mmCIF file of C-alpha atoms in Angstrom:
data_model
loop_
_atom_site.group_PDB
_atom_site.id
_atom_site.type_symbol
_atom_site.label_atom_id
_atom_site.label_comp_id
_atom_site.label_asym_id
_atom_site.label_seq_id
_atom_site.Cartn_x
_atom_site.Cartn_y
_atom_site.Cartn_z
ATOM 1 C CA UNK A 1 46.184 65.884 73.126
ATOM 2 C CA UNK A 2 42.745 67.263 74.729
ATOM 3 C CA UNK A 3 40.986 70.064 75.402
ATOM 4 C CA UNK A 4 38.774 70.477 78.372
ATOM 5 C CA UNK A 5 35.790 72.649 77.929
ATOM 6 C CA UNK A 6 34.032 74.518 81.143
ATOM 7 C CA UNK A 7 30.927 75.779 81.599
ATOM 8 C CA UNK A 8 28.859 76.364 84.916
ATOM 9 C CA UNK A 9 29.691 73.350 87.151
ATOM 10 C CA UNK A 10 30.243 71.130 83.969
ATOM 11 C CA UNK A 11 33.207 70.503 81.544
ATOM 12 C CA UNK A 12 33.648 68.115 78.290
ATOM 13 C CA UNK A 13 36.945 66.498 77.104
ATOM 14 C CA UNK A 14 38.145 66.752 73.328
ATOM 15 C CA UNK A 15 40.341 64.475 71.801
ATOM 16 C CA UNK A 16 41.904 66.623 69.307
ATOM 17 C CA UNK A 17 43.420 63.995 67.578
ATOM 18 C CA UNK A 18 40.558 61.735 67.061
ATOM 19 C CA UNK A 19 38.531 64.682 67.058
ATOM 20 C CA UNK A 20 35.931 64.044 69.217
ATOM 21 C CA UNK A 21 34.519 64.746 72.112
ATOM 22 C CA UNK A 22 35.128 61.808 75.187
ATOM 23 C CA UNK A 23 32.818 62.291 76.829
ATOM 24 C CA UNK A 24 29.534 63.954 78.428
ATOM 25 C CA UNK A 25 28.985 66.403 80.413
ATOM 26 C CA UNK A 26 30.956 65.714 83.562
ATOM 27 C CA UNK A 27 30.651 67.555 86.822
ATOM 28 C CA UNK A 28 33.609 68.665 88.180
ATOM 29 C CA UNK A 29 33.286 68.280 91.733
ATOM 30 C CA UNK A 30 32.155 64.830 90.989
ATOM 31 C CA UNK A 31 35.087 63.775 89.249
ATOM 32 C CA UNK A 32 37.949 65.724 91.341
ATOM 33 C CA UNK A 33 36.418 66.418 94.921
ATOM 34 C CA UNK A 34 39.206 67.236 96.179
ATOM 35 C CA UNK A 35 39.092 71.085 94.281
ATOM 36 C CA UNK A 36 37.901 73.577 96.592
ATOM 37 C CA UNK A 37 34.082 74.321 95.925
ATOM 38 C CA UNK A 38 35.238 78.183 94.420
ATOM 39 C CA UNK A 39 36.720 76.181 91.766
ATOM 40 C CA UNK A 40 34.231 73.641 90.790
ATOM 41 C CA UNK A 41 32.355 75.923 89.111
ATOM 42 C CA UNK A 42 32.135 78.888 86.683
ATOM 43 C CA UNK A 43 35.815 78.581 85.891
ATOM 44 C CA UNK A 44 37.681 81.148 83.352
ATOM 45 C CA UNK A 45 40.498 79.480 82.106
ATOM 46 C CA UNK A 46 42.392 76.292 82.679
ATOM 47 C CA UNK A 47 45.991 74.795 81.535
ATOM 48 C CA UNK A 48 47.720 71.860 82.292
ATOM 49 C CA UNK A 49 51.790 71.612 82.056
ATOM 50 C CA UNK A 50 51.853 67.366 80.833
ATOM 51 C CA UNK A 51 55.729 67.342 80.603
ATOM 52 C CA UNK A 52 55.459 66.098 84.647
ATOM 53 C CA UNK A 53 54.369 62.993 86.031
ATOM 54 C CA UNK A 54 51.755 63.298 87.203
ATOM 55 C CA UNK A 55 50.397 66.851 85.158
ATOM 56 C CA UNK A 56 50.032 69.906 86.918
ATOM 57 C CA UNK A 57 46.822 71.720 86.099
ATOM 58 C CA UNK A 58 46.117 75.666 87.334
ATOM 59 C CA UNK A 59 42.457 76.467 87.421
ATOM 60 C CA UNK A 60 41.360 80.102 86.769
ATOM 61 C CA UNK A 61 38.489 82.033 88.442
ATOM 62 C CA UNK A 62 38.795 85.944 88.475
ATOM 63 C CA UNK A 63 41.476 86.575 90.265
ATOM 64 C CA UNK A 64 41.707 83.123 91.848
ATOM 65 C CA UNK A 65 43.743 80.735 90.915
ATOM 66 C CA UNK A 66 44.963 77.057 92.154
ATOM 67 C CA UNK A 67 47.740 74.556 91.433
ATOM 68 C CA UNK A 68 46.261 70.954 91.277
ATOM 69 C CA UNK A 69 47.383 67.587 90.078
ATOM 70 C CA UNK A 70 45.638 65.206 87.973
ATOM 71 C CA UNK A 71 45.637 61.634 86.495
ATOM 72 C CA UNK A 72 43.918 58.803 85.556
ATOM 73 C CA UNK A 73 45.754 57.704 89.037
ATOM 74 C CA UNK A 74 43.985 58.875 91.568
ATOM 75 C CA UNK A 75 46.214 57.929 94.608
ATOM 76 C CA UNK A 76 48.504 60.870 92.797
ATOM 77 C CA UNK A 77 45.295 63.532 92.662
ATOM 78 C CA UNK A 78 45.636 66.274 94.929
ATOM 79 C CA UNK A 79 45.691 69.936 95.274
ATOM 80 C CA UNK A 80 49.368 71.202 95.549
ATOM 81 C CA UNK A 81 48.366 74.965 96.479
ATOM 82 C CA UNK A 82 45.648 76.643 98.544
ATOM 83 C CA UNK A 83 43.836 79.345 96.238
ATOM 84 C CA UNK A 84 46.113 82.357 95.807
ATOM 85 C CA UNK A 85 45.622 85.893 93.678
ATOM 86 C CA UNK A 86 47.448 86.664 90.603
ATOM 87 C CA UNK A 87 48.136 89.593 91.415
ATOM 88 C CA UNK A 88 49.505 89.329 94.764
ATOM 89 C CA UNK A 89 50.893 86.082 94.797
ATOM 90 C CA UNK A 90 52.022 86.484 91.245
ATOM 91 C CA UNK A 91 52.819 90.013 90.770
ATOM 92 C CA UNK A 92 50.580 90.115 87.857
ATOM 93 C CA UNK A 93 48.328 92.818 87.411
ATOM 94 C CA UNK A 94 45.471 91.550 85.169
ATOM 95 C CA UNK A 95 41.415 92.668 86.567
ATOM 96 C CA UNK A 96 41.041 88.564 85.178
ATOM 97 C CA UNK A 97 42.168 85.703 83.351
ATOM 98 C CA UNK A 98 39.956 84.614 80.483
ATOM 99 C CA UNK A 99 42.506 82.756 78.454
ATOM 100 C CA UNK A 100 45.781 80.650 79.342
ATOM 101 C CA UNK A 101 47.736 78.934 77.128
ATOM 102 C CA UNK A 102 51.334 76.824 78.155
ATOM 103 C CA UNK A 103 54.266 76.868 75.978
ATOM 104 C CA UNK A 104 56.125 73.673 77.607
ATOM 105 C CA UNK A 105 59.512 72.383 76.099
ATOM 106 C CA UNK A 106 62.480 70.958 77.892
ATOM 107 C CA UNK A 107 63.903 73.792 79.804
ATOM 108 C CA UNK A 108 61.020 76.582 79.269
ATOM 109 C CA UNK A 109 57.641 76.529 80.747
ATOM 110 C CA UNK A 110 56.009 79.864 79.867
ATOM 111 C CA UNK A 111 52.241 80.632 80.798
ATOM 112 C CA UNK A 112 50.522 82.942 78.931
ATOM 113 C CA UNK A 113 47.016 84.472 80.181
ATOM 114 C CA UNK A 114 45.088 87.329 78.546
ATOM 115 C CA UNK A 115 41.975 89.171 79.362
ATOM 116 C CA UNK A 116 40.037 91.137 77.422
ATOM 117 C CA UNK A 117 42.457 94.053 76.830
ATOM 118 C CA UNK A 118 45.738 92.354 77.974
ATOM 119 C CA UNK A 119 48.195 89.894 78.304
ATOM 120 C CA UNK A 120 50.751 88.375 80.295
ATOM 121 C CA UNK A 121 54.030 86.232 79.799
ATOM 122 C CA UNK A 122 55.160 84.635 82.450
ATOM 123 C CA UNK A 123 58.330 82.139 83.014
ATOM 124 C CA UNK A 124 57.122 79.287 85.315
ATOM 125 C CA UNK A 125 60.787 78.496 86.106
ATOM 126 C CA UNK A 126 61.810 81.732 87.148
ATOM 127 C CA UNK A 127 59.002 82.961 88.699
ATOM 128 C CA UNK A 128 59.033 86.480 86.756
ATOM 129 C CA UNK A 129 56.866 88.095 84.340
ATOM 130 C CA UNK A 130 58.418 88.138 80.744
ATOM 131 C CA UNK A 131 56.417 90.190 78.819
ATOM 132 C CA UNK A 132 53.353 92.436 79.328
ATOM 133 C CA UNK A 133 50.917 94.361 76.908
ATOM 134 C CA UNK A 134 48.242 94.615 74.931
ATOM 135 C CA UNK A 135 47.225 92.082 72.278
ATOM 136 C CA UNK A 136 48.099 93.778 69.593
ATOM 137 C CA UNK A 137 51.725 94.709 69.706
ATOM 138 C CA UNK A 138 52.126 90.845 71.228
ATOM 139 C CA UNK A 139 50.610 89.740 68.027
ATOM 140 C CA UNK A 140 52.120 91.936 65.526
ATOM 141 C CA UNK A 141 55.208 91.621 67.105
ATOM 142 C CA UNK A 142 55.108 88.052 66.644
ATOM 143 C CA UNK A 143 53.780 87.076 63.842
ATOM 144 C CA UNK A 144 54.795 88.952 60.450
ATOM 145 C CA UNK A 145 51.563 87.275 59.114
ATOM 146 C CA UNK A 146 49.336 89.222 60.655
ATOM 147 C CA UNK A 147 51.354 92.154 61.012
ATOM 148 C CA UNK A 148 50.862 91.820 56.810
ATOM 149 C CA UNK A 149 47.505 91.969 57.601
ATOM 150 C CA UNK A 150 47.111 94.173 59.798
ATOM 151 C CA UNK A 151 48.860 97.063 57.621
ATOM 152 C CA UNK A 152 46.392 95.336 54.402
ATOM 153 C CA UNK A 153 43.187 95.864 56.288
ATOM 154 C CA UNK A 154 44.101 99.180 57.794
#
């Protein structure tokens, strides 16, 4: 139901149903402290899995990346993982995450995160990497719609 925009040490909240923005600029060490300083600012991607009570967040730098839990109850706010690497905690092999997206429904919980020339699809549950590649064929193998266009334009 929102979106949370980061830049620099600052993020916004968008209610995408309303379709408006919540707030003002916010800074994020101000409103969870309890994120280690790497992560409070110039942040690459975010995602947040709702289906739990509370939500479980992962914040994005680089490499970098942390588990954390958030709510509008903040005796349940805390940071459920030390910072660890995608690639060796993960496996994943990406130079840096610029995009993640979370495709949550009862019984899958796939995170997908892309960088410029790649992307990863990882099962949550499993703890394996699904799919790997480059945008393209995970596109056009996906979606007949722009495989149609792809073969128009070209």
């Amino acid at each position: 139901r929102h979106v949370y925009f980061f830049k620099d040490k600052y993020f916004v909240k968008y209610d995408m149903i309303r379709k408006k923005y919540t707030n003002d600029e916010v800074i994020i060490s101000r409103e969870w402290p309890q994120i280690p300083y790497i992560f409070t600012n110039n942040l690459t991607a975010a995602v947040c899995r709702n289906r739990e009570s509370p939500s479980k967040t992962w914040l994005f730098k680089g490499t970098s990346y942390i588990e954390i839990s958030l709510s509008k109850n903040l005796d349940s706010d805390r940071v459920i993982s030390s910072p660890k690497n995608i690639n060796i905690d993960l496996g994943i092999k990406l130079s840096q995450i610029d995009t993640a997206l979370i495709e949550s429904t009862p019984g899958i919980d796939h995170l997908y995160l892309f960088n410029k020339h790649l992307h990863i699809k990882y099962d949550l549950n499993r703890d394996i990497i699904i799919t790997q590649g480059n945008h393209n064929k995970m596109l056009l193998n996906n979606n007949r719609d722009i495989w149609d266009l792809h073969n128009f334009i070209n």
